[in-house]
Tab-separated table of C-alpha atoms in Angstrom:
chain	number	residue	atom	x	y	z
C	10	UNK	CA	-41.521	3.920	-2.521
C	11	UNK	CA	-38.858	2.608	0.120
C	12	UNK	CA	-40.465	-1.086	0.316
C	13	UNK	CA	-39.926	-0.961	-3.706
C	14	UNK	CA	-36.359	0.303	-3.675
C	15	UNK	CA	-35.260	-1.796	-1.094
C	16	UNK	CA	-36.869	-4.888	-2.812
C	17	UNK	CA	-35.102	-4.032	-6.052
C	18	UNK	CA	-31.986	-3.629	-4.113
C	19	UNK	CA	-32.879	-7.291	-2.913
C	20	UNK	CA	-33.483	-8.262	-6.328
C	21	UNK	CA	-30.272	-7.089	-7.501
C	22	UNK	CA	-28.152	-8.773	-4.793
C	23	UNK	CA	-30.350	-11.819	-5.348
C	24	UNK	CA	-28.625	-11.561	-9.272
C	25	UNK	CA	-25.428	-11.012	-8.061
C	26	UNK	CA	-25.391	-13.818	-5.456
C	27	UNK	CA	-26.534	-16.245	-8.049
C	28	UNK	CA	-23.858	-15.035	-10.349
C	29	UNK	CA	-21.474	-15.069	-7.640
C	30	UNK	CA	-22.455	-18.821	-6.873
C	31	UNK	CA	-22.405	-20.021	-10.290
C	32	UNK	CA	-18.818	-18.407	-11.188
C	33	UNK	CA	-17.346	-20.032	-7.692
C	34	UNK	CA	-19.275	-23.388	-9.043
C	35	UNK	CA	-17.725	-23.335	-12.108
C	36	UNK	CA	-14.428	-22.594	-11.032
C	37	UNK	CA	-14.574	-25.465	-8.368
C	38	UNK	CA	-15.823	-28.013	-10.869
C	39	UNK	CA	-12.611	-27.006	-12.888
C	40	UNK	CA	-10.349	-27.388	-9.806
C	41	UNK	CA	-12.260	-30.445	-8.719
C	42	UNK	CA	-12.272	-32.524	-12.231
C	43	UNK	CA	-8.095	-31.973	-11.989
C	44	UNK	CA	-8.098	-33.820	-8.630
C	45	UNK	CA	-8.046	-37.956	-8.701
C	46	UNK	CA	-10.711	-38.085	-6.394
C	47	UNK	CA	-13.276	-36.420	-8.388
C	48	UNK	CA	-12.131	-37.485	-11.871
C	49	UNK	CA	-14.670	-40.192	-13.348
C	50	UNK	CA	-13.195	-43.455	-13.252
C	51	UNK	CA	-13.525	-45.738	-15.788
C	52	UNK	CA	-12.114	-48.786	-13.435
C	53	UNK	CA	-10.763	-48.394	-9.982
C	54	UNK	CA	-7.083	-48.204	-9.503
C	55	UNK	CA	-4.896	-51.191	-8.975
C	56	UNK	CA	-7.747	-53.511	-8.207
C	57	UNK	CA	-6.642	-55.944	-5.738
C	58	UNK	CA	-7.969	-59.402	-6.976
C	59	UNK	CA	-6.728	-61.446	-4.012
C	60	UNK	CA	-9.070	-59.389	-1.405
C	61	UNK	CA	-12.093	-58.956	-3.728
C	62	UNK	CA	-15.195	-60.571	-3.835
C	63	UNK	CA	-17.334	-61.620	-6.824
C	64	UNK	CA	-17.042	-60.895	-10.985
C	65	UNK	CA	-15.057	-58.770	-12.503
C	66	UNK	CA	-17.508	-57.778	-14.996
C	67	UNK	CA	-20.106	-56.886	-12.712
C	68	UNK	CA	-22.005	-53.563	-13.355
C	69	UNK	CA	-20.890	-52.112	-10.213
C	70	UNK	CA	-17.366	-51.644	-8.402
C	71	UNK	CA	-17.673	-50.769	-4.367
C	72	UNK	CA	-14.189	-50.336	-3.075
C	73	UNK	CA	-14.516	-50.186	0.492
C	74	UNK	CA	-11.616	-48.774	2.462
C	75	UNK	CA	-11.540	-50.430	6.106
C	76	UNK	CA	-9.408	-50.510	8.998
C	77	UNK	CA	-9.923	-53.820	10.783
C	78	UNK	CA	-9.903	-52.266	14.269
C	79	UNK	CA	-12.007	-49.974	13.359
C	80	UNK	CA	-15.651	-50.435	14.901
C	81	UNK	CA	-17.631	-48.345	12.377
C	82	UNK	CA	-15.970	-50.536	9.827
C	83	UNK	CA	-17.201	-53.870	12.270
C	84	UNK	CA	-20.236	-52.189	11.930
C	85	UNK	CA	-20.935	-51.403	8.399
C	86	UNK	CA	-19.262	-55.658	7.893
C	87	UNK	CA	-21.923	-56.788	10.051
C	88	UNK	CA	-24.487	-54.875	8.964
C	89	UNK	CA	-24.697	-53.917	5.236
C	90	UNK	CA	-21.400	-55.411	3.783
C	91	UNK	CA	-22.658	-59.467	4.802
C	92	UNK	CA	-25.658	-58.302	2.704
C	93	UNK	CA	-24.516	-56.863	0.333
C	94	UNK	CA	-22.097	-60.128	-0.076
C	95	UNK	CA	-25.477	-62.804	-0.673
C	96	UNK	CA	-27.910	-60.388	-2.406
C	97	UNK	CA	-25.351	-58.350	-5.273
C	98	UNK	CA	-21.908	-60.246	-5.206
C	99	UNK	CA	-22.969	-63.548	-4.997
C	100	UNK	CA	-25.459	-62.611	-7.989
C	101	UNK	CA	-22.857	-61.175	-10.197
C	102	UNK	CA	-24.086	-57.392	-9.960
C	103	UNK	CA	-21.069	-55.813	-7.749
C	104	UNK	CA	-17.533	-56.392	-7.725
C	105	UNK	CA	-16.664	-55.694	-4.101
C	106	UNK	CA	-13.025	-54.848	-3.805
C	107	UNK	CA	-11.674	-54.321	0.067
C	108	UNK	CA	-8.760	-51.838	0.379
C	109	UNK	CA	-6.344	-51.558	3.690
C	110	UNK	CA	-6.824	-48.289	5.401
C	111	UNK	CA	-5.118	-48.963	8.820
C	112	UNK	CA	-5.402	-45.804	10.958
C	113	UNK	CA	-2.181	-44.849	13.584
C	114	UNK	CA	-4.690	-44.106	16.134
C	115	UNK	CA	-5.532	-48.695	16.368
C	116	UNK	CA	-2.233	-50.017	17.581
C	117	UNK	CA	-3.570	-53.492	16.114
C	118	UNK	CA	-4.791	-52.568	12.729
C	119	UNK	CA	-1.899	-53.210	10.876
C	120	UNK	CA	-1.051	-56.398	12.119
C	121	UNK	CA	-4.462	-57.494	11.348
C	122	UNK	CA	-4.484	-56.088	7.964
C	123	UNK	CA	-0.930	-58.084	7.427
C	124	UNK	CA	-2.831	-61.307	8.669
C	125	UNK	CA	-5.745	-60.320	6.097
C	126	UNK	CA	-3.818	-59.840	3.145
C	127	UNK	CA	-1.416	-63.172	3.702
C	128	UNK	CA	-4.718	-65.010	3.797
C	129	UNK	CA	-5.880	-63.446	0.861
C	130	UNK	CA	-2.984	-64.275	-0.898
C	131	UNK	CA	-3.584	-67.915	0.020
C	132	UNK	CA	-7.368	-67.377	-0.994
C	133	UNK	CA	-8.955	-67.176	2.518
C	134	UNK	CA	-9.577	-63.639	2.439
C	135	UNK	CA	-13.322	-63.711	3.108
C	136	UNK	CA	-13.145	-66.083	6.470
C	137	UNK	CA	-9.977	-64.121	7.355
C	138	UNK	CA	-11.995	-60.987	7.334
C	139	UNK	CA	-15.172	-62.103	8.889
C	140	UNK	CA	-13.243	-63.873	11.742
C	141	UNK	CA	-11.053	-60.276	12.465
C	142	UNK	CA	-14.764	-58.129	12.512
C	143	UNK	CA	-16.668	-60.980	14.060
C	144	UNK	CA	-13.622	-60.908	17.548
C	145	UNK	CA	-12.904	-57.679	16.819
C	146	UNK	CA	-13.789	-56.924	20.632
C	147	UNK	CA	-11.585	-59.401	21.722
C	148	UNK	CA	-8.226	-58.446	19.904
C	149	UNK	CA	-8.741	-55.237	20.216
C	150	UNK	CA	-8.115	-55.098	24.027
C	151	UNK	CA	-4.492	-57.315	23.891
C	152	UNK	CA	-3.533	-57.452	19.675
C	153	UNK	CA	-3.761	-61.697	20.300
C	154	UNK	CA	-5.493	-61.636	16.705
C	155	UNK	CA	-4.702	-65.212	16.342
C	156	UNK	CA	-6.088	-66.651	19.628
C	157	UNK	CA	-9.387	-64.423	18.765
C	158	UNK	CA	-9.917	-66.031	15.672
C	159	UNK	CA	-9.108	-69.246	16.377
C	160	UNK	CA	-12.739	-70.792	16.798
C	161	UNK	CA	-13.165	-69.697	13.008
C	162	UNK	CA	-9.981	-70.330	11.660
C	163	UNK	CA	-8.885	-74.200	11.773
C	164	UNK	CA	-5.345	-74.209	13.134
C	165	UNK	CA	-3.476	-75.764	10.099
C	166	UNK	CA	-4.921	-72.940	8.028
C	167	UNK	CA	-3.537	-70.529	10.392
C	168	UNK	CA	-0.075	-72.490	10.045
C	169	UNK	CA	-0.264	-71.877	6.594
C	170	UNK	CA	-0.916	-67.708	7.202
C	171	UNK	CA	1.178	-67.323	9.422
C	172	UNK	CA	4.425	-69.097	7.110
C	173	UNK	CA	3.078	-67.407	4.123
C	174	UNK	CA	3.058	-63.999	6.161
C	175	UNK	CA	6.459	-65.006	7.397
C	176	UNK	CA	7.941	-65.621	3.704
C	177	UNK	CA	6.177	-62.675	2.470
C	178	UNK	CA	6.514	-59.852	4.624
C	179	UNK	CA	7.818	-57.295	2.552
C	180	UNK	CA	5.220	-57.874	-0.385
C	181	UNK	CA	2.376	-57.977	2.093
C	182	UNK	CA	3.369	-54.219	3.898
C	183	UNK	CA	3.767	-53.221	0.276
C	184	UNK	CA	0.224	-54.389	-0.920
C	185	UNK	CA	-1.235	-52.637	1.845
C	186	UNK	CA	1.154	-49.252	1.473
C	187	UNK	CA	-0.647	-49.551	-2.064
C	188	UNK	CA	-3.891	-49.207	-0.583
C	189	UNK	CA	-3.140	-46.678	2.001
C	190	UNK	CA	-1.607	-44.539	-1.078
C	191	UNK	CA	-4.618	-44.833	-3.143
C	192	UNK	CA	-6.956	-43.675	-0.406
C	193	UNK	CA	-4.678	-40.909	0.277
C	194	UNK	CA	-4.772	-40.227	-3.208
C	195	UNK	CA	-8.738	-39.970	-3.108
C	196	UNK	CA	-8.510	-38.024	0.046
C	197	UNK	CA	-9.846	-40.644	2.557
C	198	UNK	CA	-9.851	-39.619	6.181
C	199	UNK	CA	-11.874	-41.992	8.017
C	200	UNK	CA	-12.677	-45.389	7.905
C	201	UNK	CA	-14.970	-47.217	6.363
C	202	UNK	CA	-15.051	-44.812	2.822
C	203	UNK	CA	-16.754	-46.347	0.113
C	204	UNK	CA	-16.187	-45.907	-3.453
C	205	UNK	CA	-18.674	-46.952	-6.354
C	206	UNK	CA	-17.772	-47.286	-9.768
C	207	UNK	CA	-20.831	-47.506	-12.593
C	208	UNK	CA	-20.808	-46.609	-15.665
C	209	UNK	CA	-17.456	-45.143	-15.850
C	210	UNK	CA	-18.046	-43.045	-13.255
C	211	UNK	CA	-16.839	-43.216	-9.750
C	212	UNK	CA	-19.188	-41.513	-6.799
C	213	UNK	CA	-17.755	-41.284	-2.871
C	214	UNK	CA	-20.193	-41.745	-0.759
C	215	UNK	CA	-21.136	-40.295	2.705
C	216	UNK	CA	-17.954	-42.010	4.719
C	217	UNK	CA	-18.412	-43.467	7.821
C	218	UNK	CA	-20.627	-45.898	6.664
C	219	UNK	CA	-24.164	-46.723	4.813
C	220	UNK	CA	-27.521	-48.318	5.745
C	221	UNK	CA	-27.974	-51.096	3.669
C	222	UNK	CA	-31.383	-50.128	2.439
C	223	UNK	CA	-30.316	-46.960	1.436
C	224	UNK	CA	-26.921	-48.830	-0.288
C	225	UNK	CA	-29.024	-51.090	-1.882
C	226	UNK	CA	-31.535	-48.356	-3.292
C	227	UNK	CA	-28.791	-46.737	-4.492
C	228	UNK	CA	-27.682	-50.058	-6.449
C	229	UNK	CA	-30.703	-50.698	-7.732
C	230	UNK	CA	-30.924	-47.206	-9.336
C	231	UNK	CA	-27.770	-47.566	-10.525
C	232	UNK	CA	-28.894	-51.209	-12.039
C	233	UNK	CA	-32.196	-49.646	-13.850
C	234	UNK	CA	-29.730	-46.598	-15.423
A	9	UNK	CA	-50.158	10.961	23.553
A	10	UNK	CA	-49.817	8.080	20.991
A	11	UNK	CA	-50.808	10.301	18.436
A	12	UNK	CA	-47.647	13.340	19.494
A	13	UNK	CA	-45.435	10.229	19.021
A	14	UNK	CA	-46.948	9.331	15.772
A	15	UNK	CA	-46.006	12.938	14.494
A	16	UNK	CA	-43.116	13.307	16.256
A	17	UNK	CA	-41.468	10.125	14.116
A	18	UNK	CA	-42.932	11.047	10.890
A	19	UNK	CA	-41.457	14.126	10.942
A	20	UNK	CA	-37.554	13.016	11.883
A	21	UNK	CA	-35.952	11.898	9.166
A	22	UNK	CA	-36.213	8.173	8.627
A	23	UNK	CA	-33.280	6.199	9.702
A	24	UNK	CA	-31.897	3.815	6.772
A	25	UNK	CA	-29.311	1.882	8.503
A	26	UNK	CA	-31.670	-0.381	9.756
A	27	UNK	CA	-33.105	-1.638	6.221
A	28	UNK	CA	-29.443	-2.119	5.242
A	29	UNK	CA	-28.561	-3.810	7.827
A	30	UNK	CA	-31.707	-6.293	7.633
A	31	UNK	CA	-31.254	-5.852	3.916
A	32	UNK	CA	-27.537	-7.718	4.307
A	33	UNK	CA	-28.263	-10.029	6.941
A	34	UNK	CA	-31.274	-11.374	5.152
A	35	UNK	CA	-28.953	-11.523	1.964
A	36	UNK	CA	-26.028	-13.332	3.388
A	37	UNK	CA	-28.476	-16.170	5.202
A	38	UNK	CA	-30.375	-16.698	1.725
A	39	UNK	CA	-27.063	-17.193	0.536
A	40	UNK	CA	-25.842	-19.423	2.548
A	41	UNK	CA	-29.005	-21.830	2.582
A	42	UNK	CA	-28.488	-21.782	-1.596
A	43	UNK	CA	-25.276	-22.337	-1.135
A	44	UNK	CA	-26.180	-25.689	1.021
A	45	UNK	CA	-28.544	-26.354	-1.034
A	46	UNK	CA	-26.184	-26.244	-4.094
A	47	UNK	CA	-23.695	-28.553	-2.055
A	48	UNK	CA	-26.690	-31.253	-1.788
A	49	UNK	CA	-27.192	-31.338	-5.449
A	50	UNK	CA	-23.640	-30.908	-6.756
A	51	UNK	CA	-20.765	-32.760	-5.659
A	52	UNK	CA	-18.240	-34.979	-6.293
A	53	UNK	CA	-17.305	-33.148	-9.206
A	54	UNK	CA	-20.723	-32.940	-10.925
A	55	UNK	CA	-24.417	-32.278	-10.699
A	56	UNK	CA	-26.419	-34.978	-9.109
A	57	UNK	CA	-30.276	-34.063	-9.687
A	58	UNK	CA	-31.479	-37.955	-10.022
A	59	UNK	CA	-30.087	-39.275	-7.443
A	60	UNK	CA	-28.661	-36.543	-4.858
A	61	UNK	CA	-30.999	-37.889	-2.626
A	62	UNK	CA	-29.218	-41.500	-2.045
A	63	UNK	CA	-26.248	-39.665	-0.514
A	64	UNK	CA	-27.784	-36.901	1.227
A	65	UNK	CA	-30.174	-39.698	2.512
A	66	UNK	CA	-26.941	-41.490	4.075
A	67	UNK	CA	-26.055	-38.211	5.539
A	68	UNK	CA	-29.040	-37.723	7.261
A	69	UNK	CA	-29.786	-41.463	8.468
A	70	UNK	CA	-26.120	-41.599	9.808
A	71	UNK	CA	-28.087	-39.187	12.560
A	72	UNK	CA	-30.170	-42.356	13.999
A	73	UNK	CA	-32.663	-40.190	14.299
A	74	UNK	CA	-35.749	-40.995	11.506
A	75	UNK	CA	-36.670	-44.354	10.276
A	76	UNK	CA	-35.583	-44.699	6.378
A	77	UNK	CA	-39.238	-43.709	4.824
A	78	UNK	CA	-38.649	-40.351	6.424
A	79	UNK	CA	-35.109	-40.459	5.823
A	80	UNK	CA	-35.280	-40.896	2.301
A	81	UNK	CA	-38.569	-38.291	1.753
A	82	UNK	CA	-36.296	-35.470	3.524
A	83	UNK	CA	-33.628	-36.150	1.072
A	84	UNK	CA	-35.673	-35.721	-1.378
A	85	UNK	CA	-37.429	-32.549	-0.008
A	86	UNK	CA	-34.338	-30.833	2.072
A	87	UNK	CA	-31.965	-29.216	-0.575
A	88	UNK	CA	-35.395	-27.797	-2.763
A	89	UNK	CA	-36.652	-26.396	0.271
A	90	UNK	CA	-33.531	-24.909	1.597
A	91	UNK	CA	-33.322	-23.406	-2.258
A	92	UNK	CA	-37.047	-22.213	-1.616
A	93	UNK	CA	-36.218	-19.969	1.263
A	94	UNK	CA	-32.400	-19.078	0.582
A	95	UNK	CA	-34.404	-17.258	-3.033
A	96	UNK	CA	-37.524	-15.758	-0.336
A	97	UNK	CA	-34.996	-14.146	1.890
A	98	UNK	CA	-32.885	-12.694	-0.945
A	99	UNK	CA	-35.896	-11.309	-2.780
A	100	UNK	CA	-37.764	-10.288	0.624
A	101	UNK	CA	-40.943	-11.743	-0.027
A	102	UNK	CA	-42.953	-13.207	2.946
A	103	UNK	CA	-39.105	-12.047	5.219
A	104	UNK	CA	-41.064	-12.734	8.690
A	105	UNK	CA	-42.190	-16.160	7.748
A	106	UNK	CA	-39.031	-16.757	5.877
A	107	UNK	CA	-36.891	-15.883	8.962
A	108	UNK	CA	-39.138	-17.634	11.110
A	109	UNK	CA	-38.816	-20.746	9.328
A	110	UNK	CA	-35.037	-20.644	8.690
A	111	UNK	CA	-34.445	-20.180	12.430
A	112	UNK	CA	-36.504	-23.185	12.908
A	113	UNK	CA	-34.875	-25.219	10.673
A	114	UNK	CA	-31.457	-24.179	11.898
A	115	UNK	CA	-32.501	-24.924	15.685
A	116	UNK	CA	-34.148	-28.720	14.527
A	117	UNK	CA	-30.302	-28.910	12.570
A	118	UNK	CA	-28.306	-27.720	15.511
A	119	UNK	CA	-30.495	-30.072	18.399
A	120	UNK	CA	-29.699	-32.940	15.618
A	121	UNK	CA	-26.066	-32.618	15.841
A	122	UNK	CA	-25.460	-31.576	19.167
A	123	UNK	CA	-27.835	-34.687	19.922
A	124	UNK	CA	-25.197	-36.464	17.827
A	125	UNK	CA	-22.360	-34.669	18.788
A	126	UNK	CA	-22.748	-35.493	22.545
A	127	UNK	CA	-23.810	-39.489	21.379
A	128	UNK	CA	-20.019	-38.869	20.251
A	129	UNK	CA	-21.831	-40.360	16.844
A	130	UNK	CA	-18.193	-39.756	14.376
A	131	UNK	CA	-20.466	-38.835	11.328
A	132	UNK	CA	-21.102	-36.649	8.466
A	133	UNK	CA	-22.590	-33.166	9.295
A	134	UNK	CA	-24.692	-33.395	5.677
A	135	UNK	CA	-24.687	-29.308	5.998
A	136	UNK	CA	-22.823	-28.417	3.640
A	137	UNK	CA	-21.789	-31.521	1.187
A	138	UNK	CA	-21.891	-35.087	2.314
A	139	UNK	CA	-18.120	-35.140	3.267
A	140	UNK	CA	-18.081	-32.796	6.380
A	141	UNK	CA	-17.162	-34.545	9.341
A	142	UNK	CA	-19.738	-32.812	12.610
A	143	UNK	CA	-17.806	-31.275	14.917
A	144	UNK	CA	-17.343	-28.249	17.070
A	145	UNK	CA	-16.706	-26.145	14.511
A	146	UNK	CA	-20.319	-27.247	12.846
A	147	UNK	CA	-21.723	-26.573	15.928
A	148	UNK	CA	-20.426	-22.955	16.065
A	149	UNK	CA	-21.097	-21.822	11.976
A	150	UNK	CA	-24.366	-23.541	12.583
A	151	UNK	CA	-25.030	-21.712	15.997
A	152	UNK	CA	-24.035	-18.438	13.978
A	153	UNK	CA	-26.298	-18.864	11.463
A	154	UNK	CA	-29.014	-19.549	13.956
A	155	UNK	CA	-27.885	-15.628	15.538
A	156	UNK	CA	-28.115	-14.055	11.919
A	157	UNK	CA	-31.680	-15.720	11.309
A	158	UNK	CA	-32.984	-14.455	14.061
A	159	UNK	CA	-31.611	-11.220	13.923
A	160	UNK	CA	-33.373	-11.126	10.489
A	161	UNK	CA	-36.543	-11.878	12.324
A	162	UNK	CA	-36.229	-9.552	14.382
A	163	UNK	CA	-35.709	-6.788	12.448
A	164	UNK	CA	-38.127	-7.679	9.856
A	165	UNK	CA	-40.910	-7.832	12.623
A	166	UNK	CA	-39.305	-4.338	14.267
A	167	UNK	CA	-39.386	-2.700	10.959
A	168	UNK	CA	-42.854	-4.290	9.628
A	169	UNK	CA	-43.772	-2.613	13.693
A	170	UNK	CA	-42.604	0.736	12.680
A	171	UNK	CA	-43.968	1.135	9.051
A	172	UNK	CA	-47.474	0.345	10.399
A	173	UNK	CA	-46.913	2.961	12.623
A	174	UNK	CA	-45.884	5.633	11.024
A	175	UNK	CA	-48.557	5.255	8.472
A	176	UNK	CA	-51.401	5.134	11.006
């Protein structure tokens, strides 16, 4: 008899866990659809054309919120994001939009970022970017961004940055304060935090960066929906 | 001798604190591993069932521990499994194998992330959601439920122990 009461008693708290779960589910979905971060997005906020990478009208968004001194966001550059560039931008299936994250902790990362976005404005955003992951290392240890990237960057380009950052200072800290307000907004606490957007609906993904094999499995499912 | 003893415990008056207590603990860890199961296949604001196991797949590959073929087949297995037992150890069916498995599972999890932890790897715990940063305080719920599963062992052995002999 006691083995049967006690697994009726376990029976009944198994019910009342399960209804337990479901009503705290329910009630967390609620709370969760009011909050920006888990609201479906139909587009991304404020896309930033100047620091984005291939068609608008691609089926898939990534926004990918870096810090440049960052070296899990170095790492997920080097090894998913340069993929990702050649074998879904390039081909017109994502619309990969960078957005400035800098983090107090890198001394640096601002000042990079400002370098970034002034030679986005001018339309060298992608060499800017690759140059400031690529030395990373190297500025990191004395914030001499511009002797670091020098190899990659001609020096009458980095003239041109460095007047246009100049002229535009102001505009530049605000595009970036844009950024930083949006991730706040979605709740981002480390660096890199990726965002996709398909078919109206955006997902955050596990942050601190992805495996590109897994990314791109993920893409492809997303593609075949 | 043996057989005094026998009588002897049939006769007192049989204690039911035990059962409740291995009645709770067994409760609150099924709970808990439906509850992380739960997390796996509903997050950022909605269910995931098709494709839960891209993100929990980045969770657990952040780890550096499997290549991606295993990754990606744990993903897909984990969260059903951890449903699986979190239902067998509310219900009490099969509790000693159920315990002993969930205090497996929790000591592969908790040699993962202490691996990871001490690697100073700044990742996702994947415990609980695919947005928990690991930390210490993983470490310590994780180590916890490690202590309640095999408490729940334990007892279901000690009481499975005592039932046989009383009725012999």
């Amino acid at each position: 008899m006691k083995p049967l009461r006690i697994s009726r008693i376990g029976m009944f708290l198994f019910v009342v866990a399960f209804a337990t779960i479901s009503t705290v589910s329910a009630r967390q979905q609620t709370k969760k659809t009011s909050t920006p971060a888990a609201k479906p997005a139909s587009a991304p906020l404020d896309p930033s054309e100047a620091k984005s990478m291939g068609s608008k009208s691609a089926p898939i968004t990534i926004e990918v919120f870096e810090d440049f001194q960052c070296p899990a966001c170095r790492n997920f550059f080097e090894t998913t994001v340069k993929q990702l560039i050649d074998d879904y931008v390039v081909p017109g299936k994502v619309y990969l939009i960078h957005r400035d994250f800098p983090l107090e902790m890198h001394p640096y990362s601002r000042q990079a970022a400002r370098l970034a976005n002034a030679a986005a404005e001018l339309g060298q955003f992608g060499t800017v970017e690759r140059a400031l992951f690529d030395t990373q290392d190297q500025w990191s240890a004395n914030g001499k961004i511009e002797e670091a990237i020098a190899s990659t960057v001609p020096a009458a380009q980095m003239k041109k940055i460095r007047d246009y950052q100049a002229a535009h200072l102001d505009e530049i800290n605000a595009a970036i304060e844009r950024d930083r307000t949006i991730g706040v907004k979605r709740n981002v606490s480390q660096t890199p935090s990726i965002y996709v957007t398909s078919h109206g609906k955006t997902e955050a993904l596990p942050g601190g960066g992805v495996d590109y094999k897994l990314l791109r499995n993920y893409l492809d499912y997303l593609l075949r929906q | 001798m043996a057989t005094s003893v026998v009588v002897s415990e049939s006769q007192a008056p049989p204690r039911t604190w035990p059962r409740v207590l291995l009645v709770l603990g067994r409760v609150i860890l099924g709970a808990i591993f439906i509850i992380a199961a739960y997390t796996k296949l509903h997050f950022n604001g909605g269910w995931h069932l098709g494709d839960y196991h891209f993100f929990f797949g980045m969770a657990i590959n952040s780890y550096n521990l499997l290549p991606v073929w295993a990754v990606e087949l744990l993903a897909r297995v984990l969260p059903w499994f951890e449903l699986a037992l979190g239902v067998f150890l509310i219900i009490g069916v099969g509790l000693r194998w159920s315990g002993i498995i969930a205090s497996a599972l929790l000591l592969v999890f908790i040699a993962a992330m202490t691996r990871a932890y001490i690697m100073g790897l700044e990742i996702m715990c994947g415990c609980f959601g695919n947005n928990e940063k690991l930390g210490p305080w993983t470490l310590i719920r994780d180590s916890s439920m490690l202590v309640l599963a095999l408490a729940v062992t334990i007892g279901a052995f000690l009481i499975k122990k005592h039932r046989v002999v009383v009725s012999s």
